[in-house]
mmCIF file of C-alpha atoms in Angstrom:
data_model
loop_
_atom_site.group_PDB
_atom_site.id
_atom_site.type_symbol
_atom_site.label_atom_id
_atom_site.label_comp_id
_atom_site.label_asym_id
_atom_site.label_seq_id
_atom_site.Cartn_x
_atom_site.Cartn_y
_atom_site.Cartn_z
ATOM 1 C CA MET D 1 159.870 194.969 137.082
ATOM 2 C CA VAL D 2 162.562 195.460 139.689
ATOM 3 C CA PHE D 3 160.357 198.082 141.331
ATOM 4 C CA ALA D 4 157.358 195.685 141.347
ATOM 5 C CA THR D 5 159.493 192.921 142.853
ATOM 6 C CA ALA D 6 160.770 195.273 145.508
ATOM 7 C CA LEU D 7 157.222 196.246 146.386
ATOM 8 C CA GLN D 8 156.210 192.577 146.573
ATOM 9 C CA LEU D 9 159.083 191.814 148.910
ATOM 10 C CA ALA D 10 158.026 194.729 151.065
ATOM 11 C CA GLY D 11 154.495 193.256 151.236
ATOM 12 C CA ASP D 12 152.926 196.210 149.453
ATOM 13 C CA PRO D 13 150.461 195.544 146.619
ATOM 14 C CA THR D 14 151.974 195.782 143.169
ATOM 15 C CA PRO D 15 150.464 198.085 140.560
ATOM 16 C CA ILE D 16 149.095 195.101 138.645
ATOM 17 C CA ASP D 17 147.303 193.780 141.769
ATOM 18 C CA THR D 18 145.860 197.220 142.345
ATOM 19 C CA LEU D 19 144.647 197.369 138.741
ATOM 20 C CA ILE D 20 143.061 193.909 138.826
ATOM 21 C CA THR D 21 141.205 194.498 142.076
ATOM 22 C CA SER D 22 140.017 197.950 141.100
ATOM 23 C CA PRO D 23 136.235 198.341 141.447
ATOM 24 C CA ILE D 24 135.730 199.213 137.779
ATOM 25 C CA LEU D 25 137.443 196.084 136.535
ATOM 26 C CA LEU D 26 135.624 193.904 139.067
ATOM 27 C CA LEU D 27 132.308 195.414 137.930
ATOM 28 C CA PHE D 28 133.197 194.620 134.339
ATOM 29 C CA PHE D 29 134.118 191.089 135.396
ATOM 30 C CA LYS D 30 130.796 190.741 137.204
ATOM 31 C CA PHE D 31 128.810 191.810 134.128
ATOM 32 C CA PHE D 32 130.844 189.414 132.017
ATOM 33 C CA LEU D 33 130.083 186.485 134.336
ATOM 34 C CA VAL D 34 126.382 187.386 134.591
ATOM 35 C CA ALA D 35 126.148 187.624 130.789
ATOM 36 C CA LEU D 36 127.779 184.193 130.484
ATOM 37 C CA MET D 37 125.289 182.761 132.953
ATOM 38 C CA ILE D 38 122.341 184.258 131.068
ATOM 39 C CA ILE D 39 123.606 182.535 127.929
ATOM 40 C CA TYR D 40 123.968 179.313 129.889
ATOM 41 C CA VAL D 41 120.383 179.563 131.163
ATOM 42 C CA ILE D 42 119.221 179.929 127.554
ATOM 43 C CA PHE D 43 121.305 176.846 126.710
ATOM 44 C CA SER D 44 119.586 174.972 129.560
ATOM 45 C CA ILE D 45 116.177 175.900 128.141
ATOM 46 C CA VAL D 46 117.270 174.583 124.736
ATOM 47 C CA VAL D 47 118.359 171.339 126.447
ATOM 48 C CA ILE D 48 114.847 171.017 127.924
ATOM 49 C CA ARG D 49 113.389 171.393 124.450
ATOM 50 C CA GLN D 50 115.889 168.908 123.061
ATOM 51 C CA ILE D 51 114.924 166.361 125.715
ATOM 52 C CA ALA D 52 111.236 166.849 124.838
ATOM 53 C CA ILE D 53 111.929 166.142 121.154
ATOM 54 C CA MET D 54 114.044 163.129 122.036
ATOM 55 C CA ARG D 55 111.319 161.758 124.323
ATOM 56 C CA GLN D 56 108.765 162.094 121.548
ATOM 57 C CA THR D 57 111.054 160.235 119.155
ATOM 58 C CA LEU D 58 112.000 157.379 121.451
ATOM 59 C CA ILE D 59 109.609 156.496 124.253
ATOM 60 C CA THR D 60 111.125 154.498 127.108
ATOM 61 C CA THR D 61 110.497 153.932 130.793
ATOM 62 C CA PHE D 62 113.627 155.960 131.620
ATOM 63 C CA SER D 63 112.359 159.085 129.848
ATOM 64 C CA PRO D 64 110.739 160.673 132.944
ATOM 65 C CA VAL D 65 114.074 160.448 134.808
ATOM 66 C CA ILE D 66 115.844 162.251 131.968
ATOM 67 C CA ARG D 67 113.145 164.914 131.905
ATOM 68 C CA ILE D 68 113.608 165.524 135.637
ATOM 69 C CA ALA D 69 117.393 165.697 135.166
ATOM 70 C CA GLY D 70 116.885 168.362 132.517
ATOM 71 C CA TYR D 71 114.703 170.455 134.801
ATOM 72 C CA ILE D 72 117.166 170.097 137.683
ATOM 73 C CA HIS D 73 119.909 171.301 135.363
ATOM 74 C CA LEU D 74 117.810 174.331 134.393
ATOM 75 C CA LEU D 75 116.987 175.060 138.026
ATOM 76 C CA PHE D 76 120.661 174.852 138.962
ATOM 77 C CA ALA D 77 121.536 177.253 136.140
ATOM 78 C CA VAL D 78 118.924 179.776 137.274
ATOM 79 C CA LEU D 79 120.104 179.539 140.894
ATOM 80 C CA VAL D 80 123.712 180.089 139.864
ATOM 81 C CA LEU D 81 122.667 183.128 137.813
ATOM 82 C CA LEU D 82 120.906 184.581 140.852
ATOM 83 C CA LEU D 83 123.957 183.767 142.972
ATOM 84 C CA PHE D 84 126.193 185.645 140.537
ATOM 85 C CA ILE D 85 123.915 188.671 140.645
ATOM 86 C CA VAL D 86 123.740 188.691 144.448
ATOM 87 C CA ILE D 87 127.242 187.860 145.670
ATOM 88 C CA LEU D 88 129.378 189.465 143.005
ATOM 89 C CA MET J 1 54.325 144.591 67.219
ATOM 90 C CA PRO J 2 55.254 141.049 68.289
ATOM 91 C CA GLU J 3 54.948 140.497 72.071
ATOM 92 C CA ILE J 4 58.640 139.791 72.570
ATOM 93 C CA PHE J 5 59.482 143.393 71.621
ATOM 94 C CA ASP J 6 56.855 144.894 73.941
ATOM 95 C CA GLY J 7 58.543 145.652 77.291
ATOM 96 C CA SER J 8 55.341 146.881 78.933
ATOM 97 C CA GLN J 9 53.970 143.329 78.881
ATOM 98 C CA LEU J 10 56.670 141.973 81.251
ATOM 99 C CA ASP J 11 55.236 140.779 84.580
ATOM 100 C CA ASP J 12 56.887 141.254 88.008
ATOM 101 C CA GLU J 13 58.228 137.720 88.169
ATOM 102 C CA GLN J 14 60.174 138.135 84.984
ATOM 103 C CA GLU J 15 61.655 141.460 86.175
ATOM 104 C CA THR J 16 63.051 139.944 89.390
ATOM 105 C CA GLN J 17 64.618 137.020 87.521
ATOM 106 C CA SER J 18 67.233 139.206 85.802
ATOM 107 C CA THR J 19 70.407 137.135 85.108
ATOM 108 C CA VAL J 20 72.836 140.090 85.448
ATOM 109 C CA PRO J 21 73.775 140.594 89.136
ATOM 110 C CA SER J 22 73.888 144.145 90.453
ATOM 111 C CA LYS J 23 77.068 145.890 91.480
ATOM 112 C CA GLU J 24 76.228 145.560 95.171
ATOM 113 C CA GLU J 25 75.650 141.817 94.831
ATOM 114 C CA VAL J 26 79.011 141.349 93.162
ATOM 115 C CA LEU J 27 80.802 143.316 95.881
ATOM 116 C CA ASP J 28 79.006 141.393 98.622
ATOM 117 C CA SER J 29 80.010 138.056 97.139
ATOM 118 C CA VAL J 30 83.648 139.114 96.827
ATOM 119 C CA LYS J 31 83.702 140.269 100.428
ATOM 120 C CA LYS J 32 82.171 137.024 101.585
ATOM 121 C CA LYS J 33 84.767 135.012 99.671
ATOM 122 C CA ARG J 34 87.608 137.036 101.235
ATOM 123 C CA ALA J 35 86.162 136.651 104.708
ATOM 124 C CA ASP J 36 85.859 132.915 104.291
ATOM 125 C CA ARG J 37 89.438 132.577 103.005
ATOM 126 C CA PRO J 38 91.822 131.441 105.812
ATOM 127 C CA VAL J 39 94.256 134.291 106.668
ATOM 128 C CA LYS J 40 97.920 133.342 106.968
ATOM 129 C CA LYS J 41 99.216 135.406 109.869
ATOM 130 C CA LYS J 42 102.742 136.724 110.192
ATOM 131 C CA ARG J 43 105.019 134.473 112.212
ATOM 132 C CA SER J 44 106.371 135.596 115.552
ATOM 133 C CA VAL J 45 110.082 136.459 115.511
ATOM 134 C CA ASN J 46 110.765 133.662 118.008
ATOM 135 C CA GLU J 47 109.598 131.139 115.416
ATOM 136 C CA TYR J 48 112.124 132.006 112.764
ATOM 137 C CA SER J 49 115.012 133.798 114.490
ATOM 138 C CA GLU J 50 117.608 131.724 116.279
ATOM 139 C CA VAL J 51 119.211 134.913 117.608
ATOM 140 C CA ILE J 52 116.079 136.251 119.270
ATOM 141 C CA CYS J 53 114.692 133.003 120.623
ATOM 142 C CA ASN J 54 117.915 132.549 122.632
ATOM 143 C CA LEU J 55 117.674 136.008 124.185
ATOM 144 C CA PRO J 56 115.319 136.997 127.013
ATOM 145 C CA GLU J 57 113.141 140.077 126.768
ATOM 146 C CA SER J 58 115.126 143.092 127.870
ATOM 147 C CA THR J 59 113.881 145.179 130.783
ATOM 148 C CA ALA J 60 117.059 147.181 131.433
ATOM 149 C CA SER J 61 116.595 150.873 130.676
ATOM 150 C CA LEU J 62 120.249 151.606 129.924
ATOM 151 C CA SER J 63 121.021 148.542 127.855
ATOM 152 C CA SER J 64 122.941 148.935 124.610
ATOM 153 C CA PHE J 65 121.742 145.581 123.239
ATOM 154 C CA ALA J 66 118.070 145.173 124.118
ATOM 155 C CA ALA J 67 116.213 142.260 122.552
ATOM 156 C CA LYS J 68 112.423 142.655 122.436
ATOM 157 C CA PRO J 69 112.575 145.644 124.788
ATOM 158 C CA LYS J 70 109.559 146.067 127.016
ATOM 159 C CA ARG J 71 107.615 149.343 127.079
ATOM 160 C CA VAL J 72 109.758 150.920 124.378
ATOM 161 C CA SER J 73 108.335 152.535 121.267
ATOM 162 C CA PHE J 74 109.227 155.210 118.768
ATOM 163 C CA SER J 75 107.310 157.971 117.052
ATOM 164 C CA THR J 76 106.984 156.465 113.571
ATOM 165 C CA GLN J 77 106.174 152.959 114.789
ATOM 166 C CA ALA J 78 103.207 151.323 113.044
ATOM 167 C CA LYS J 79 100.373 149.803 115.046
ATOM 168 C CA ASP J 80 101.354 146.168 114.503
ATOM 169 C CA GLU J 81 105.085 146.775 114.187
ATOM 170 C CA GLU J 82 107.187 145.078 116.834
ATOM 171 C CA ILE J 83 110.635 146.198 117.978
ATOM 172 C CA ILE J 84 112.939 143.211 117.809
ATOM 173 C CA LEU J 85 116.240 144.802 118.754
ATOM 174 C CA LEU J 86 117.243 148.177 120.160
ATOM 175 C CA LEU J 87 120.913 149.038 119.857
ATOM 176 C CA ARG J 88 123.126 151.796 121.173
ATOM 177 C CA LYS J 89 126.867 152.334 121.074
ATOM 178 C CA HIS J 90 128.742 149.995 123.387
ATOM 179 C CA PRO J 91 129.165 151.534 126.880
ATOM 180 C CA ILE J 92 132.952 151.267 126.605
ATOM 181 C CA THR J 93 132.823 153.985 123.930
ATOM 182 C CA GLN J 94 131.497 156.391 126.567
ATOM 183 C CA VAL J 95 134.475 155.996 128.904
ATOM 184 C CA LYS J 96 136.206 158.979 127.312
ATOM 185 C CA TRP J 97 133.631 161.591 128.326
ATOM 186 C CA ILE J 98 133.137 159.960 131.723
ATOM 187 C CA VAL J 99 136.851 160.219 132.471
ATOM 188 C CA ILE J 100 136.944 163.810 131.224
ATOM 189 C CA ALA J 101 133.979 164.714 133.436
ATOM 190 C CA LEU J 102 135.636 163.102 136.468
ATOM 191 C CA LEU J 103 138.901 164.920 135.825
ATOM 192 C CA LEU J 104 137.099 168.229 135.433
ATOM 193 C CA THR J 105 135.271 167.562 138.682
ATOM 194 C CA ILE J 106 138.435 166.994 140.713
ATOM 195 C CA LEU J 107 140.513 169.665 138.964
ATOM 196 C CA PRO J 108 139.498 172.516 141.324
ATOM 197 C CA VAL J 109 141.028 170.543 144.204
ATOM 198 C CA PHE J 110 144.461 171.194 142.721
ATOM 199 C CA LEU J 111 143.864 174.873 141.983
ATOM 200 C CA PRO J 112 145.161 176.211 145.345
ATOM 201 C CA PHE J 113 148.568 174.862 144.355
ATOM 202 C CA VAL J 114 148.459 176.902 141.154
ATOM 203 C CA PRO J 115 148.234 180.688 141.655
ATOM 204 C CA PHE J 116 145.631 181.071 138.938
ATOM 205 C CA LEU J 117 142.789 183.015 140.523
ATOM 206 C CA ASN J 118 144.550 184.407 143.594
ATOM 207 C CA PHE J 119 144.233 187.958 142.327
ATOM 208 C CA LEU J 120 140.413 187.811 142.565
ATOM 209 C CA PRO J 121 138.400 188.339 145.746
ATOM 210 C CA ALA J 122 137.022 185.255 147.531
ATOM 211 C CA ASN J 123 133.438 185.755 146.368
ATOM 212 C CA TYR J 124 134.568 185.781 142.732
ATOM 213 C CA GLU J 125 136.568 182.603 143.214
ATOM 214 C CA PHE J 126 133.545 180.914 144.774
ATOM 215 C CA ALA J 127 131.286 182.067 141.919
ATOM 216 C CA ILE J 128 133.707 180.777 139.294
ATOM 217 C CA LEU J 129 133.966 177.445 141.112
ATOM 218 C CA ILE J 130 130.155 177.044 141.124
ATOM 219 C CA GLY J 131 129.981 178.001 137.466
ATOM 220 C CA TRP J 132 132.700 175.448 136.691
ATOM 221 C CA TYR J 133 130.692 172.611 138.250
ATOM 222 C CA LEU J 134 127.583 173.765 136.410
ATOM 223 C CA ILE J 135 129.424 173.515 133.108
ATOM 224 C CA VAL J 136 130.713 170.035 134.008
ATOM 225 C CA LEU J 137 127.122 169.012 134.812
ATOM 226 C CA GLY J 138 125.901 170.355 131.465
ATOM 227 C CA TYR J 139 128.677 168.564 129.608
ATOM 228 C CA SER J 140 127.863 165.261 131.332
ATOM 229 C CA LEU J 141 124.131 165.624 130.666
ATOM 230 C CA GLU J 142 124.663 166.374 126.971
ATOM 231 C CA SER J 143 127.055 163.449 126.574
ATOM 232 C CA PHE J 144 124.623 161.069 128.232
ATOM 233 C CA LEU J 145 121.696 162.295 126.109
ATOM 234 C CA SER J 146 123.775 161.837 122.987
ATOM 235 C CA TRP J 147 124.478 158.206 123.906
ATOM 236 C CA TYR J 148 121.005 157.335 125.173
ATOM 237 C CA TYR J 149 118.947 158.716 122.303
ATOM 238 C CA ASN J 150 121.206 157.877 119.351
ATOM 239 C CA VAL J 151 119.749 154.434 118.754
ATOM 240 C CA TYR J 152 119.449 151.844 116.060
ATOM 241 C CA ILE J 153 116.155 149.992 115.945
ATOM 242 C CA ILE J 154 115.372 146.755 114.139
ATOM 243 C CA THR J 155 111.704 145.905 113.847
ATOM 244 C CA ASP J 156 109.984 143.078 112.012
ATOM 245 C CA GLU J 157 109.432 145.447 109.076
ATOM 246 C CA ARG J 158 112.221 148.042 109.074
ATOM 247 C CA VAL J 159 115.593 149.184 110.291
ATOM 248 C CA ILE J 160 115.648 152.672 111.761
ATOM 249 C CA ASP J 161 118.609 154.908 112.509
ATOM 250 C CA VAL J 162 117.882 157.721 114.974
ATOM 251 C CA ASP J 163 120.615 160.381 115.055
ATOM 252 C CA PHE J 164 120.588 163.443 117.263
ATOM 253 C CA LEU J 165 123.624 165.212 115.862
ATOM 254 C CA SER J 166 123.397 168.405 117.874
ATOM 255 C CA LEU J 167 121.060 170.426 120.043
ATOM 256 C CA ILE J 168 118.789 171.391 117.203
ATOM 257 C CA TYR J 169 119.391 168.858 114.447
ATOM 258 C CA HIS J 170 118.142 165.297 114.334
ATOM 259 C CA ASP J 171 117.848 162.772 111.560
ATOM 260 C CA ILE J 172 115.655 159.670 111.471
ATOM 261 C CA SER J 173 116.273 157.283 108.584
ATOM 262 C CA SER J 174 114.508 154.013 107.936
ATOM 263 C CA ALA J 175 114.569 151.278 105.358
ATOM 264 C CA LYS J 176 112.314 148.286 104.893
ATOM 265 C CA ILE J 177 113.761 144.844 105.491
ATOM 266 C CA ASP J 178 112.680 143.985 101.921
ATOM 267 C CA ASN J 179 115.125 146.543 100.574
ATOM 268 C CA ILE J 180 118.175 145.228 102.394
ATOM 269 C CA GLU J 181 120.662 143.921 99.914
ATOM 270 C CA ASP J 182 123.801 143.314 101.918
ATOM 271 C CA VAL J 183 124.781 143.219 105.588
ATOM 272 C CA THR J 184 128.392 143.359 106.783
ATOM 273 C CA ALA J 185 129.857 143.354 110.277
ATOM 274 C CA ALA J 186 133.287 144.890 110.875
ATOM 275 C CA THR J 187 135.244 144.498 114.103
ATOM 276 C CA GLY J 188 138.796 145.848 114.161
ATOM 277 C CA GLY J 189 141.251 146.512 116.940
ATOM 278 C CA ALA J 190 142.100 145.027 120.309
ATOM 279 C CA ILE J 191 139.493 146.965 122.313
ATOM 280 C CA ARG J 192 136.699 146.057 119.907
ATOM 281 C CA ALA J 193 137.722 142.416 119.875
ATOM 282 C CA LEU J 194 137.999 142.352 123.660
ATOM 283 C CA PHE J 195 134.607 143.942 124.305
ATOM 284 C CA ASN J 196 132.913 142.454 121.209
ATOM 285 C CA PHE J 197 131.614 145.551 119.524
ATOM 286 C CA GLY J 198 131.900 146.852 115.988
ATOM 287 C CA THR J 199 130.134 148.428 113.043
ATOM 288 C CA VAL J 200 127.326 146.822 111.051
ATOM 289 C CA GLN J 201 126.969 148.165 107.508
ATOM 290 C CA ILE J 202 123.678 147.662 105.710
ATOM 291 C CA GLN J 203 123.348 148.244 101.985
ATOM 292 C CA THR J 204 119.790 148.936 100.907
ATOM 293 C CA ALA J 205 117.838 149.766 97.796
ATOM 294 C CA ALA J 206 116.111 152.606 99.648
ATOM 295 C CA GLU J 207 116.721 156.313 99.171
ATOM 296 C CA LYS J 208 119.430 156.222 101.795
ATOM 297 C CA ASN J 209 121.430 153.332 100.435
ATOM 298 C CA GLU J 210 123.746 152.736 103.350
ATOM 299 C CA PHE J 211 123.063 152.411 107.058
ATOM 300 C CA GLU J 212 125.840 152.140 109.579
ATOM 301 C CA PHE J 213 125.245 150.851 113.053
ATOM 302 C CA GLU J 214 128.423 152.214 114.604
ATOM 303 C CA GLU J 215 130.156 150.578 117.571
ATOM 304 C CA VAL J 216 127.245 148.365 118.539
ATOM 305 C CA PRO J 217 127.634 145.281 120.752
ATOM 306 C CA GLN J 218 127.683 141.800 119.231
ATOM 307 C CA PRO J 219 127.801 142.869 115.578
ATOM 308 C CA ALA J 220 127.871 139.249 114.403
ATOM 309 C CA GLN J 221 124.558 138.550 116.129
ATOM 310 C CA VAL J 222 123.058 141.694 114.641
ATOM 311 C CA THR J 223 124.157 140.614 111.171
ATOM 312 C CA LYS J 224 122.713 137.149 111.703
ATOM 313 C CA LEU J 225 119.405 138.598 112.873
ATOM 314 C CA LEU J 226 119.151 140.882 109.848
ATOM 315 C CA ASN J 227 119.832 137.969 107.516
ATOM 316 C CA GLU J 228 117.116 135.964 109.252
ATOM 317 C CA LEU J 229 114.683 138.864 108.843
ATOM 318 C CA VAL J 230 115.510 139.197 105.159
ATOM 319 C CA LEU J 231 114.888 135.478 104.648
ATOM 320 C CA GLU J 232 111.598 135.680 106.500
ATOM 321 C CA GLU J 233 110.448 138.598 104.337
ATOM 322 C CA GLU J 234 111.220 136.556 101.242
ATOM 323 C CA ARG J 235 109.271 133.604 102.631
ATOM 324 C CA GLU J 236 106.332 135.898 103.364
ATOM 325 C CA LYS J 237 106.312 137.080 99.776
ATOM 326 C CA ILE J 238 106.463 133.568 98.390
ATOM 327 C CA GLU J 239 103.791 132.201 100.695
ATOM 328 C CA GLY J 240 101.607 135.271 100.247
ATOM 329 C CA ARG J 241 101.326 135.862 103.952
ATOM 330 C CA VAL J 242 99.421 138.870 105.150
ATOM 331 C CA SER J 243 101.608 141.400 106.920
#
């Protein structure tokens, strides 16, 4: 720990920083985030289905707005997934 | 053989003067009598409900106490069934998730002061930030859907409780007004007294013997309306009104 502190004071990267920013760990982190986003996109699709069931059960004048909100949410989720794949 | 026993001797006039009416004739006469009988129509809710006649028709889409809501229907609604009151939880009960969503939205502003993600490259930090806001959006959408579609409906024939408990499970319970045995309104606590919302408990003789309209606005008015509907159903039975 003393050695790590000395390195930090000298401005050199500590071993832990080197480990965290290593390409292998970052790749693993990228796959983890992309997997999470894929699950979230599936969740967004389920929300669309849920909204459809709800709209069939209770029919109101506000239902089309909710349907659009659901699709915007799904679109946002897909865009974020693509963003994760591209920039990470 | 005496002539009275000889059926072949009957002439046409005697055959058409049979005293026993046919089945079709009997049915026709019954139908005619029913058609001529004056039909007692069901009364409009404004005629017998003091609660409803003092309230205007609701046009607000996000109302939690909508009397005679316009252009609202539900899947199991009968052709001549009219929605009298549409209830949701009082908006004040939704403050919790709204505040949480707002706090989650502004939380990333304070992150630079906390060395939490400094070890990651900038593109990873940006990606996590975008993902964070996506999750906040999803949380807000789900919370709103839960409030908007969990409704309690009172029609002129039934009370209906629509519950969407999770993403994939929903429960729709209904009971006829005839089967309502007891209605109780409970309002406890300073917030409920201040904002006039509470729980209405309905005891029925139906399969589901208890309905709870949780945290609805104006529970006393709801109770009064249900009592008026029960009385009207009893009057309909006594007077033999067609429903």
